[in-house]
Amino acid sequence: MTIDDARDVELQVALLLRLADHNRRSNPGLDGTLERSAYLALRHLVTDGPSGINDIAEHLRLDASTVTRQVLAMEAAGLVDRERDENDGRRAVITATTAGHEALDATREARAAVYDELLAGWSTADRVQLAALLGRLNEALDTRRANR
């Protein structure tokens, strides 16, 4: 890759982030869906099961204090339950509630519908390639973060 190629990628990623955020805020089909932080935390809890704050923070690559604030907001909204660990009373265990599962499912469906519409003219092969390339980019970003 040349520096010009890297500049092109950087520009496209910057535009992607800005446009995706704008799309989320201005798309009526996404009204009432989960914010990104709650969405990602709930996906982790539903996929991996009940977790502690530090486990969620590690999975999301965030500071535990940030996740604690997010969990408190999700708890207030009825999306998660927070209980003390039976084996370690200092540790809280976070579990997605039925409402959390429902909100996650609704958000996943709404987001998928948005991207299905956006990519309607794309071939299946192009969609698969886009997902694979974005996955590689995310892996590279995460590896770089882990090595610092």
PDB file of N, CA and C in Angstrom, residues 41-42 44-46 48-56 67-68 70-72 74-75 79-85 91-97:
ATOM      1  N   ALA A  41     -23.194  -3.677  23.904  1.00  0.00           N
ATOM      2  CA  ALA A  41     -23.158  -4.340  25.210  1.00  0.00           C
ATOM      3  C   ALA A  41     -24.201  -5.450  25.276  1.00  0.00           C
ATOM      4  N   LEU A  42     -25.412  -5.168  24.825  1.00  0.00           N
ATOM      5  CA  LEU A  42     -26.454  -6.194  24.844  1.00  0.00           C
ATOM      6  C   LEU A  42     -26.127  -7.355  23.919  1.00  0.00           C
ATOM      7  N   HIS A  44     -23.223  -8.502  23.329  1.00  0.00           N
ATOM      8  CA  HIS A  44     -22.262  -9.310  24.094  1.00  0.00           C
ATOM      9  C   HIS A  44     -22.993 -10.154  25.143  1.00  0.00           C
ATOM     10  N   LEU A  45     -23.883  -9.535  25.884  1.00  0.00           N
ATOM     11  CA  LEU A  45     -24.587 -10.254  26.946  1.00  0.00           C
ATOM     12  C   LEU A  45     -25.463 -11.367  26.396  1.00  0.00           C
ATOM     13  N   VAL A  46     -26.129 -11.127  25.288  1.00  0.00           N
ATOM     14  CA  VAL A  46     -27.001 -12.140  24.688  1.00  0.00           C
ATOM     15  C   VAL A  46     -26.176 -13.267  24.085  1.00  0.00           C
ATOM     16  N   ASP A  48     -22.789 -14.047  24.804  1.00  0.00           N
ATOM     17  CA  ASP A  48     -21.867 -14.697  25.737  1.00  0.00           C
ATOM     18  C   ASP A  48     -22.456 -14.969  27.119  1.00  0.00           C
ATOM     19  N   GLY A  49     -23.642 -14.452  27.369  1.00  0.00           N
ATOM     20  CA  GLY A  49     -24.283 -14.689  28.658  1.00  0.00           C
ATOM     21  C   GLY A  49     -23.903 -13.635  29.686  1.00  0.00           C
ATOM     22  N   PRO A  50     -24.434 -13.787  30.894  1.00  0.00           N
ATOM     23  CA  PRO A  50     -24.169 -12.817  31.952  1.00  0.00           C
ATOM     24  C   PRO A  50     -22.673 -12.575  32.117  1.00  0.00           C
ATOM     25  N   SER A  51     -22.332 -11.313  32.343  1.00  0.00           N
ATOM     26  CA  SER A  51     -20.919 -10.914  32.415  1.00  0.00           C
ATOM     27  C   SER A  51     -20.733  -9.841  33.463  1.00  0.00           C
ATOM     28  N   GLY A  52     -19.507  -9.750  33.945  1.00  0.00           N
ATOM     29  CA  GLY A  52     -19.141  -8.666  34.836  1.00  0.00           C
ATOM     30  C   GLY A  52     -18.785  -7.415  34.043  1.00  0.00           C
ATOM     31  N   ILE A  53     -18.722  -6.305  34.748  1.00  0.00           N
ATOM     32  CA  ILE A  53     -18.382  -5.027  34.114  1.00  0.00           C
ATOM     33  C   ILE A  53     -17.043  -5.132  33.393  1.00  0.00           C
ATOM     34  N   ASN A  54     -16.041  -5.706  34.039  1.00  0.00           N
ATOM     35  CA  ASN A  54     -14.719  -5.805  33.417  1.00  0.00           C
ATOM     36  C   ASN A  54     -14.735  -6.673  32.164  1.00  0.00           C
ATOM     37  N   ASP A  55     -15.548  -7.731  32.178  1.00  0.00           N
ATOM     38  CA  ASP A  55     -15.675  -8.586  30.988  1.00  0.00           C
ATOM     39  C   ASP A  55     -16.292  -7.809  29.829  1.00  0.00           C
ATOM     40  N   ILE A  56     -17.335  -7.056  30.122  1.00  0.00           N
ATOM     41  CA  ILE A  56     -17.985  -6.249  29.083  1.00  0.00           C
ATOM     42  C   ILE A  56     -17.012  -5.194  28.572  1.00  0.00           C
ATOM     43  N   VAL A  67     -18.210   1.709  30.985  1.00  0.00           N
ATOM     44  CA  VAL A  67     -19.184   0.625  30.910  1.00  0.00           C
ATOM     45  C   VAL A  67     -20.119   0.674  32.117  1.00  0.00           C
ATOM     46  N   THR A  68     -19.598   1.009  33.268  1.00  0.00           N
ATOM     47  CA  THR A  68     -20.446   1.118  34.462  1.00  0.00           C
ATOM     48  C   THR A  68     -21.552   2.139  34.229  1.00  0.00           C
ATOM     49  N   GLN A  70     -22.756   3.094  31.348  1.00  0.00           N
ATOM     50  CA  GLN A  70     -23.659   2.549  30.337  1.00  0.00           C
ATOM     51  C   GLN A  70     -24.592   1.496  30.939  1.00  0.00           C
ATOM     52  N   VAL A  71     -24.045   0.650  31.788  1.00  0.00           N
ATOM     53  CA  VAL A  71     -24.851  -0.394  32.423  1.00  0.00           C
ATOM     54  C   VAL A  71     -25.908   0.235  33.331  1.00  0.00           C
ATOM     55  N   LEU A  72     -25.540   1.261  34.076  1.00  0.00           N
ATOM     56  CA  LEU A  72     -26.520   1.937  34.932  1.00  0.00           C
ATOM     57  C   LEU A  72     -27.668   2.506  34.113  1.00  0.00           C
ATOM     58  N   MET A  74     -28.644   1.394  31.125  1.00  0.00           N
ATOM     59  CA  MET A  74     -29.411   0.263  30.604  1.00  0.00           C
ATOM     60  C   MET A  74     -30.273  -0.365  31.704  1.00  0.00           C
ATOM     61  N   GLU A  75     -29.752  -0.390  32.919  1.00  0.00           N
ATOM     62  CA  GLU A  75     -30.522  -0.917  34.044  1.00  0.00           C
ATOM     63  C   GLU A  75     -31.741  -0.021  34.310  1.00  0.00           C
ATOM     64  N   LEU A  79     -33.284  -2.731  30.553  1.00  0.00           N
ATOM     65  CA  LEU A  79     -32.670  -3.611  29.548  1.00  0.00           C
ATOM     66  C   LEU A  79     -31.773  -4.676  30.154  1.00  0.00           C
ATOM     67  N   VAL A  80     -31.256  -4.410  31.347  1.00  0.00           N
ATOM     68  CA  VAL A  80     -30.373  -5.360  32.026  1.00  0.00           C
ATOM     69  C   VAL A  80     -30.726  -5.408  33.504  1.00  0.00           C
ATOM     70  N   ASP A  81     -30.344  -6.509  34.126  1.00  0.00           N
ATOM     71  CA  ASP A  81     -30.383  -6.643  35.584  1.00  0.00           C
ATOM     72  C   ASP A  81     -28.953  -6.710  36.070  1.00  0.00           C
ATOM     73  N   ARG A  82     -28.716  -6.134  37.239  1.00  0.00           N
ATOM     74  CA  ARG A  82     -27.382  -6.156  37.839  1.00  0.00           C
ATOM     75  C   ARG A  82     -27.520  -6.770  39.226  1.00  0.00           C
ATOM     76  N   GLU A  83     -26.791  -7.862  39.430  1.00  0.00           N
ATOM     77  CA  GLU A  83     -26.831  -8.557  40.712  1.00  0.00           C
ATOM     78  C   GLU A  83     -25.411  -8.832  41.186  1.00  0.00           C
ATOM     79  N   ARG A  84     -25.267  -9.079  42.440  1.00  0.00           N
ATOM     80  CA  ARG A  84     -23.964  -9.421  43.005  1.00  0.00           C
ATOM     81  C   ARG A  84     -23.619 -10.862  42.661  1.00  0.00           C
ATOM     82  N   ASP A  85     -22.353 -11.084  42.356  1.00  0.00           N
ATOM     83  CA  ASP A  85     -21.844 -12.430  42.077  1.00  0.00           C
ATOM     84  C   ASP A  85     -21.942 -13.246  43.363  1.00  0.00           C
ATOM     85  N   ARG A  91     -18.227  -8.170  43.024  1.00  0.00           N
ATOM     86  CA  ARG A  91     -18.400  -8.192  41.563  1.00  0.00           C
ATOM     87  C   ARG A  91     -19.887  -8.202  41.210  1.00  0.00           C
ATOM     88  N   ALA A  92     -20.278  -7.322  40.294  1.00  0.00           N
ATOM     89  CA  ALA A  92     -21.641  -7.316  39.778  1.00  0.00           C
ATOM     90  C   ALA A  92     -21.700  -8.178  38.527  1.00  0.00           C
ATOM     91  N   VAL A  93     -22.794  -8.900  38.381  1.00  0.00           N
ATOM     92  CA  VAL A  93     -23.037  -9.696  37.181  1.00  0.00           C
ATOM     93  C   VAL A  93     -24.218  -9.062  36.448  1.00  0.00           C
ATOM     94  N   ILE A  94     -24.004  -8.781  35.172  1.00  0.00           N
ATOM     95  CA  ILE A  94     -25.000  -8.106  34.355  1.00  0.00           C
ATOM     96  C   ILE A  94     -25.659  -9.127  33.437  1.00  0.00           C
ATOM     97  N   THR A  95     -26.990  -9.110  33.387  1.00  0.00           N
ATOM     98  CA  THR A  95     -27.760 -10.036  32.569  1.00  0.00           C
ATOM     99  C   THR A  95     -28.772  -9.246  31.748  1.00  0.00           C
ATOM    100  N   ALA A  96     -28.909  -9.598  30.480  1.00  0.00           N
ATOM    101  CA  ALA A  96     -29.923  -8.971  29.636  1.00  0.00           C
ATOM    102  C   ALA A  96     -31.309  -9.435  30.090  1.00  0.00           C
ATOM    103  N   THR A  97     -32.237  -8.496  30.212  1.00  0.00           N
ATOM    104  CA  THR A  97     -33.614  -8.822  30.564  1.00  0.00           C
ATOM    105  C   THR A  97     -34.391  -9.210  29.309  1.00  0.00           C
TER     106      THR A  97
END
